[in-house]
Amino acid sequence: MSESAFNQPLGGNAMPRFGGLASMMRLPVATSAAGLNAGFIGVPLDTGTSHRPGARFGPRQIRAESCLIRPYNMATGAAPFDALQVADLGDVAINTYNLLKSVDLIEQHYRPIIEAGCIPLTLGGDHTIALPILRAMKAQHGPVAMIHVDAHADVNPDMFGEAIAHGTPFRRAVEEGLLIGDKVWQIGLRGSGYSAEDFDWPRQQGFTVVPAHEVWWQSLAPLMADIRNKIGPDTPTYLSFDIDGIDPAYAGGTGTPEIGGLTVPQALEIVRGCRGLNLVGCDLVEVSPAYDTSGNTALLGANLLFEMLCVLPGVAYR
């Protein structure tokens, strides 16, 4: 038998960074998006992080914690695997030494997936990754509406003099025309800042800002009904969910935790409230496993990604 017939280990430059054999929800691992309606994609990047690192290990831990998730949603009746072809598409092979190169690699990785009609469900990684994904989204769909769950607005003009980092993606997205300004909601914002501009600038772009303290002890179902009405069923919509939008009592394994956040039931209301929107992509970012040795933050992230899958267009209910 020739040497080429044997499996060979991937070299260090070719392998997906920080990957593993575990797949999301034990799904088959695919190398192409062809024929898929949706795919889970890991982006193990934390080069854009400003405080606690470690989100590069988020995709691996989320996949590991997803092993408990079953295919039927008992609360909503969603049975996504009855109607959608779904697989784990592995990780983007980012460049751990070059953030700007990684941003380009992510965009180029996502373009053919989106062009194939596959809806990407992203396992982050820090929030920098939203920018290249939105760039790829615009190439296919034009500017998109967005529901952004986060403790932070991520609209800094720069961070440490750099235009691209995990606190700047949505400032760049506005400048590049990637978003429909009056169809963007930012939910869960809170914490200390440098000036009122941190939250005022998004409002000036047409964003609706929903600070966490304004929805303490409240159901978010009415808010989501209003969002669905204002976005409409046809507008391409992106859901970007930073795990630090949830209070660190529930999700401490993240890089920039802020007290006074959303609860887990509120997070579920947000995601489930996206049913009926034309979701073209979703992400769950900023899981940093080293700061939660219980695995609960990654477990929550895995379940929220399943909930995102359950509200995609075309999902069957029974």
CSV table of C-alpha atoms in Angstrom, one decimal:
chain,number,residue,atom,x,y,z
A,1,MET,CA,0.0,0.0,0.0
A,2,SER,CA,1.4,3.4,-0.9
A,3,GLU,CA,2.2,5.9,1.8
A,4,SER,CA,-0.4,8.3,0.4
A,5,ALA,CA,-3.2,5.9,1.2
A,6,PHE,CA,-2.7,6.2,5.0
A,7,ASN,CA,-4.2,9.0,7.1
A,8,GLN,CA,-1.7,11.6,7.9
A,9,PRO,CA,-1.8,14.1,10.9
A,10,LEU,CA,-2.5,17.6,9.8
A,11,GLY,CA,0.5,19.9,10.1
A,12,GLY,CA,0.4,22.8,12.6
A,13,ASN,CA,-0.3,25.4,9.9
A,14,ALA,CA,-3.2,23.5,8.4
A,15,MET,CA,-5.1,22.2,11.4
A,16,PRO,CA,-8.1,24.1,12.9
A,17,ARG,CA,-6.8,25.9,15.9
A,18,PHE,CA,-7.6,24.4,19.3
A,19,GLY,CA,-10.1,22.0,17.8
A,20,GLY,CA,-11.0,18.6,19.0
A,21,LEU,CA,-12.9,15.4,18.1
A,22,ALA,CA,-16.1,16.4,20.0
A,23,SER,CA,-18.8,17.8,17.6
A,24,MET,CA,-21.6,20.1,18.4
A,25,MET,CA,-24.5,18.0,19.7
A,26,ARG,CA,-22.8,14.9,18.4
A,27,LEU,CA,-23.6,15.9,14.9
A,28,PRO,CA,-21.6,14.6,11.9
A,29,VAL,CA,-18.6,16.8,11.0
A,30,ALA,CA,-18.8,18.1,7.5
A,31,THR,CA,-16.1,19.7,5.3
A,32,SER,CA,-18.5,21.5,3.0
A,33,ALA,CA,-21.7,23.5,3.5
A,34,ALA,CA,-23.2,22.0,0.4
A,35,GLY,CA,-26.6,20.5,1.1
A,36,LEU,CA,-26.7,22.0,4.6
A,37,ASN,CA,-29.5,24.3,5.9
A,38,ALA,CA,-27.5,25.2,9.0
A,39,GLY,CA,-24.0,24.6,10.3
A,40,PHE,CA,-22.2,25.1,13.6
A,41,ILE,CA,-18.8,26.8,13.1
A,42,GLY,CA,-16.2,27.4,15.8
A,43,VAL,CA,-14.0,30.5,15.7
A,44,PRO,CA,-11.4,30.0,18.4
A,45,LEU,CA,-10.1,33.6,18.5
A,46,ASP,CA,-9.3,35.8,21.5
A,47,THR,CA,-6.6,38.0,20.1
A,48,GLY,CA,-9.1,40.9,20.2
A,49,THR,CA,-9.7,40.5,23.9
A,50,SER,CA,-8.9,43.5,26.2
A,51,HIS,CA,-9.2,41.9,29.7
A,52,ARG,CA,-9.3,38.2,30.5
A,53,PRO,CA,-8.2,35.9,27.7
A,54,GLY,CA,-9.3,32.4,27.0
A,55,ALA,CA,-12.3,32.6,24.6
A,56,ARG,CA,-10.2,30.8,22.0
A,57,PHE,CA,-11.1,27.7,24.0
A,58,GLY,CA,-14.8,28.5,24.0
A,59,PRO,CA,-15.8,26.4,20.9
A,60,ARG,CA,-14.1,23.3,22.3
A,61,GLN,CA,-15.8,23.6,25.7
A,62,ILE,CA,-19.2,24.5,24.2
A,63,ARG,CA,-19.0,21.4,22.0
A,64,ALA,CA,-18.0,19.3,25.0
A,65,GLU,CA,-20.9,20.6,27.1
A,66,SER,CA,-23.4,20.1,24.2
A,67,CYS,CA,-23.2,16.3,24.5
A,68,LEU,CA,-26.2,16.4,26.9
A,69,ILE,CA,-28.5,18.3,24.5
A,70,ARG,CA,-31.2,16.2,22.9
A,71,PRO,CA,-32.8,16.9,19.5
A,72,TYR,CA,-36.3,17.9,20.6
A,73,ASN,CA,-37.2,21.1,22.4
A,74,MET,CA,-39.6,20.2,25.1
A,75,ALA,CA,-40.6,23.8,25.9
A,76,THR,CA,-41.3,25.1,22.3
A,77,GLY,CA,-42.0,21.9,20.4
A,78,ALA,CA,-39.2,22.7,17.9
A,79,ALA,CA,-37.8,19.6,16.2
A,80,PRO,CA,-35.1,21.2,14.0
A,81,PHE,CA,-33.6,17.9,12.8
A,82,ASP,CA,-37.0,16.9,11.3
A,83,ALA,CA,-36.7,19.5,8.6
A,84,LEU,CA,-33.2,21.0,8.5
A,85,GLN,CA,-30.0,19.3,7.4
A,86,VAL,CA,-27.4,20.4,10.0
A,87,ALA,CA,-23.8,19.5,10.7
A,88,ASP,CA,-20.7,20.7,12.6
A,89,LEU,CA,-18.5,22.5,10.1
A,90,GLY,CA,-15.5,22.5,12.4
A,91,ASP,CA,-13.3,25.6,13.2
A,92,VAL,CA,-12.0,28.4,11.2
A,93,ALA,CA,-8.2,28.1,11.0
A,94,ILE,CA,-7.4,31.6,12.3
A,95,ASN,CA,-3.9,33.0,12.7
A,96,THR,CA,-3.2,33.3,16.4
A,97,TYR,CA,-0.4,35.8,15.9
A,98,ASN,CA,-2.3,38.3,13.6
A,99,LEU,CA,-5.7,39.7,14.5
A,100,LEU,CA,-6.2,41.5,11.2
A,101,LYS,CA,-5.2,38.5,9.2
A,102,SER,CA,-7.6,36.4,11.3
A,103,VAL,CA,-10.4,38.8,10.5
A,104,ASP,CA,-9.8,38.3,6.8
A,105,LEU,CA,-9.6,34.6,7.2
A,106,ILE,CA,-12.9,34.5,9.0
A,107,GLU,CA,-14.7,36.5,6.3
A,108,GLN,CA,-13.3,34.4,3.5
A,109,HIS,CA,-14.3,31.2,5.4
A,110,TYR,CA,-17.9,32.4,5.9
A,111,ARG,CA,-18.5,33.6,2.4
A,112,PRO,CA,-18.9,30.3,0.6
A,113,ILE,CA,-20.9,28.9,3.5
A,114,ILE,CA,-23.4,31.7,3.3
A,115,GLU,CA,-23.5,31.5,-0.5
A,116,ALA,CA,-24.4,27.8,-0.3
A,117,GLY,CA,-27.5,28.8,1.6
A,118,CYS,CA,-26.3,27.4,4.9
A,119,ILE,CA,-27.1,29.5,8.0
A,120,PRO,CA,-24.0,29.8,10.2
A,121,LEU,CA,-24.4,29.3,14.0
A,122,THR,CA,-21.1,30.4,15.4
A,123,LEU,CA,-19.3,29.3,18.6
A,124,GLY,CA,-16.9,32.1,19.7
A,125,GLY,CA,-14.3,33.3,20.3
A,126,ASP,CA,-14.3,36.9,21.2
A,127,HIS,CA,-16.7,39.5,19.8
A,128,THR,CA,-14.3,40.7,17.2
A,129,ILE,CA,-15.5,37.8,15.0
A,130,ALA,CA,-18.9,39.5,14.5
A,131,LEU,CA,-17.3,42.1,12.1
A,132,PRO,CA,-16.0,39.7,9.5
A,133,ILE,CA,-19.1,37.6,9.7
A,134,LEU,CA,-21.3,40.7,9.1
A,135,ARG,CA,-19.0,41.6,6.2
A,136,ALA,CA,-19.7,38.1,4.7
A,137,MET,CA,-23.4,38.6,5.4
A,138,LYS,CA,-23.6,41.9,3.5
A,139,ALA,CA,-22.0,40.3,0.5
A,140,GLN,CA,-24.9,37.9,0.3
A,141,HIS,CA,-27.9,39.7,1.9
A,142,GLY,CA,-27.0,43.4,2.0
A,143,PRO,CA,-27.2,45.3,5.3
A,144,VAL,CA,-29.0,43.3,8.0
A,145,ALA,CA,-31.1,43.9,11.0
A,146,MET,CA,-29.5,42.8,14.3
A,147,ILE,CA,-30.4,41.7,17.8
A,148,HIS,CA,-27.4,42.2,20.0
A,149,VAL,CA,-27.3,40.9,23.5
A,150,ASP,CA,-24.4,42.1,25.5
A,151,ALA,CA,-23.2,44.0,28.6
A,152,HIS,CA,-21.3,46.3,26.3
A,153,ALA,CA,-22.3,48.2,23.2
A,154,ASP,CA,-19.0,47.3,21.4
A,155,VAL,CA,-19.0,50.6,19.6
A,156,ASN,CA,-15.7,52.1,20.8
A,157,PRO,CA,-14.0,54.2,18.1
A,158,ASP,CA,-10.8,52.3,18.9
A,159,MET,CA,-9.1,50.3,21.7
A,160,PHE,CA,-5.5,51.0,22.6
A,161,GLY,CA,-5.3,52.8,19.3
A,162,GLU,CA,-6.5,49.8,17.3
A,163,ALA,CA,-9.6,50.0,15.1
A,164,ILE,CA,-10.5,46.4,15.3
A,165,ALA,CA,-10.9,44.6,18.6
A,166,HIS,CA,-13.7,43.0,20.6
A,167,GLY,CA,-15.0,46.4,21.7
A,168,THR,CA,-15.3,48.0,18.2
A,169,PRO,CA,-17.1,45.6,15.8
A,170,PHE,CA,-20.4,47.5,15.7
A,171,ARG,CA,-18.8,50.9,15.2
A,172,ARG,CA,-17.0,49.5,12.2
A,173,ALA,CA,-20.2,47.7,11.1
A,174,VAL,CA,-22.0,51.1,11.0
A,175,GLU,CA,-19.2,52.8,9.2
A,176,GLU,CA,-19.1,50.0,6.6
A,177,GLY,CA,-22.9,50.0,6.0
A,178,LEU,CA,-23.3,46.4,7.3
A,179,LEU,CA,-26.4,47.2,9.5
A,180,ILE,CA,-29.8,48.7,9.1
A,181,GLY,CA,-29.5,51.2,11.8
A,182,ASP,CA,-33.2,51.6,12.8
A,183,LYS,CA,-33.5,47.8,13.0
A,184,VAL,CA,-30.8,47.1,15.5
A,185,TRP,CA,-31.6,46.4,19.2
A,186,GLN,CA,-28.9,46.2,21.9
A,187,ILE,CA,-30.2,44.4,25.0
A,188,GLY,CA,-28.6,44.0,28.4
A,189,LEU,CA,-26.1,46.9,28.3
A,190,ARG,CA,-24.8,48.0,31.7
A,191,GLY,CA,-21.8,48.6,33.9
A,192,SER,CA,-19.4,51.5,34.2
A,193,GLY,CA,-18.1,53.4,31.2
A,194,TYR,CA,-16.0,56.4,30.2
A,195,SER,CA,-18.9,58.7,29.2
A,196,ALA,CA,-22.6,58.8,28.3
A,197,GLU,CA,-21.4,58.5,24.7
A,198,ASP,CA,-20.8,54.7,25.2
A,199,PHE,CA,-24.6,54.2,24.9
A,200,ASP,CA,-25.6,57.5,23.3
A,201,TRP,CA,-23.7,56.9,20.1
A,202,PRO,CA,-25.7,53.7,19.2
A,203,ARG,CA,-28.9,55.7,19.7
A,204,GLN,CA,-27.6,58.3,17.4
A,205,GLN,CA,-27.3,55.6,14.7
A,206,GLY,CA,-30.9,54.6,15.2
A,207,PHE,CA,-30.2,51.6,17.4
A,208,THR,CA,-32.7,50.8,20.2
A,209,VAL,CA,-30.7,50.4,23.5
A,210,VAL,CA,-32.3,48.4,26.2
A,211,PRO,CA,-30.1,48.7,29.4
A,212,ALA,CA,-30.3,45.8,31.8
A,213,HIS,CA,-31.5,47.8,34.7
A,214,GLU,CA,-34.6,48.8,32.7
A,215,VAL,CA,-35.7,45.2,32.4
A,216,TRP,CA,-34.9,43.8,35.8
A,217,TRP,CA,-37.6,41.4,37.0
A,218,GLN,CA,-39.5,41.7,33.7
A,219,SER,CA,-40.4,39.2,31.0
A,220,LEU,CA,-38.8,40.1,27.7
A,221,ALA,CA,-41.6,38.5,25.7
A,222,PRO,CA,-43.3,41.8,25.1
A,223,LEU,CA,-40.0,43.4,24.0
A,224,MET,CA,-39.4,40.6,21.5
A,225,ALA,CA,-43.0,40.9,20.1
A,226,ASP,CA,-42.2,44.6,19.5
A,227,ILE,CA,-38.9,43.7,17.8
A,228,ARG,CA,-40.5,41.1,15.5
A,229,ASN,CA,-43.2,43.6,14.5
A,230,LYS,CA,-40.6,46.4,13.7
A,231,ILE,CA,-38.1,44.1,11.9
A,232,GLY,CA,-40.7,42.2,10.0
A,233,PRO,CA,-40.6,38.6,8.7
A,234,ASP,CA,-38.6,39.2,5.6
A,235,THR,CA,-35.7,41.4,6.6
A,236,PRO,CA,-32.4,39.4,6.9
A,237,THR,CA,-31.6,39.5,10.6
A,238,TYR,CA,-28.5,38.5,12.6
A,239,LEU,CA,-28.5,37.5,16.3
A,240,SER,CA,-25.2,38.3,18.1
A,241,PHE,CA,-25.2,37.0,21.7
A,242,ASP,CA,-22.3,37.8,24.0
A,243,ILE,CA,-22.5,35.5,27.0
A,244,ASP,CA,-21.6,38.4,29.3
A,245,GLY,CA,-25.1,39.8,28.6
A,246,ILE,CA,-26.2,37.3,31.2
A,247,ASP,CA,-25.3,38.1,34.8
A,248,PRO,CA,-22.0,36.5,36.0
A,249,ALA,CA,-24.0,34.7,38.7
A,250,TYR,CA,-25.1,32.4,35.8
A,251,ALA,CA,-22.2,32.9,33.4
A,252,GLY,CA,-19.0,33.8,35.1
A,253,GLY,CA,-16.8,32.2,32.5
A,254,THR,CA,-16.2,35.2,30.4
A,255,GLY,CA,-13.6,37.9,29.8
A,256,THR,CA,-15.4,41.1,30.9
A,257,PRO,CA,-18.1,40.3,33.4
A,258,GLU,CA,-20.5,43.0,34.6
A,259,ILE,CA,-22.9,42.6,37.5
A,260,GLY,CA,-26.6,43.2,37.3
A,261,GLY,CA,-27.2,41.4,34.0
A,262,LEU,CA,-30.0,39.4,32.4
A,263,THR,CA,-31.2,36.1,33.8
A,264,VAL,CA,-31.2,32.8,32.0
A,265,PRO,CA,-35.0,32.8,31.5
A,266,GLN,CA,-34.7,36.3,29.9
A,267,ALA,CA,-32.0,35.0,27.6
A,268,LEU,CA,-34.3,32.1,26.6
A,269,GLU,CA,-37.1,34.6,26.0
A,270,ILE,CA,-34.9,36.7,23.7
A,271,VAL,CA,-33.8,33.7,21.6
A,272,ARG,CA,-37.2,32.1,21.5
A,273,GLY,CA,-38.7,35.5,20.6
A,274,CYS,CA,-36.7,35.5,17.4
A,275,ARG,CA,-39.1,32.8,16.0
A,276,GLY,CA,-40.7,34.3,12.9
A,277,LEU,CA,-37.7,36.5,11.9
A,278,ASN,CA,-35.7,35.8,8.8
A,279,LEU,CA,-32.6,34.8,10.8
A,280,VAL,CA,-29.6,34.5,8.4
A,281,GLY,CA,-27.0,33.9,11.1
A,282,CYS,CA,-26.3,33.7,14.9
A,283,ASP,CA,-23.4,33.7,17.2
A,284,LEU,CA,-22.6,33.0,20.8
A,285,VAL,CA,-19.4,34.6,21.9
A,286,GLU,CA,-17.0,35.3,24.8
A,287,VAL,CA,-17.2,32.0,26.6
A,288,SER,CA,-13.9,31.7,28.4
A,289,PRO,CA,-13.9,28.3,30.1
A,290,ALA,CA,-10.9,28.9,32.5
A,291,TYR,CA,-13.0,31.3,34.6
A,292,ASP,CA,-15.8,28.7,35.2
A,293,THR,CA,-14.4,25.4,36.1
A,294,SER,CA,-17.9,24.0,36.6
A,295,GLY,CA,-18.5,24.2,32.8
A,296,ASN,CA,-21.8,25.9,33.4
A,297,THR,CA,-21.1,29.0,31.2
A,298,ALA,CA,-20.2,26.7,28.3
A,299,LEU,CA,-23.2,24.6,29.1
A,300,LEU,CA,-25.4,27.6,28.9
A,301,GLY,CA,-23.8,28.7,25.7
A,302,ALA,CA,-24.4,25.3,24.1
A,303,ASN,CA,-28.1,25.4,25.1
A,304,LEU,CA,-28.5,28.9,23.7
A,305,LEU,CA,-27.0,27.8,20.4
A,306,PHE,CA,-29.5,24.9,20.3
A,307,GLU,CA,-32.3,27.4,21.0
A,308,MET,CA,-31.0,29.5,18.1
A,309,LEU,CA,-31.2,26.5,15.8
A,310,CYS,CA,-34.7,25.9,17.0
A,311,VAL,CA,-35.9,29.3,15.8
A,312,LEU,CA,-34.3,29.3,12.3
A,313,PRO,CA,-36.6,29.6,9.3
A,314,GLY,CA,-38.0,26.2,8.2
A,315,VAL,CA,-37.8,24.5,11.6
A,316,ALA,CA,-40.6,21.9,12.1
A,317,TYR,CA,-42.7,21.9,15.3
A,318,ARG,CA,-44.5,18.9,16.8
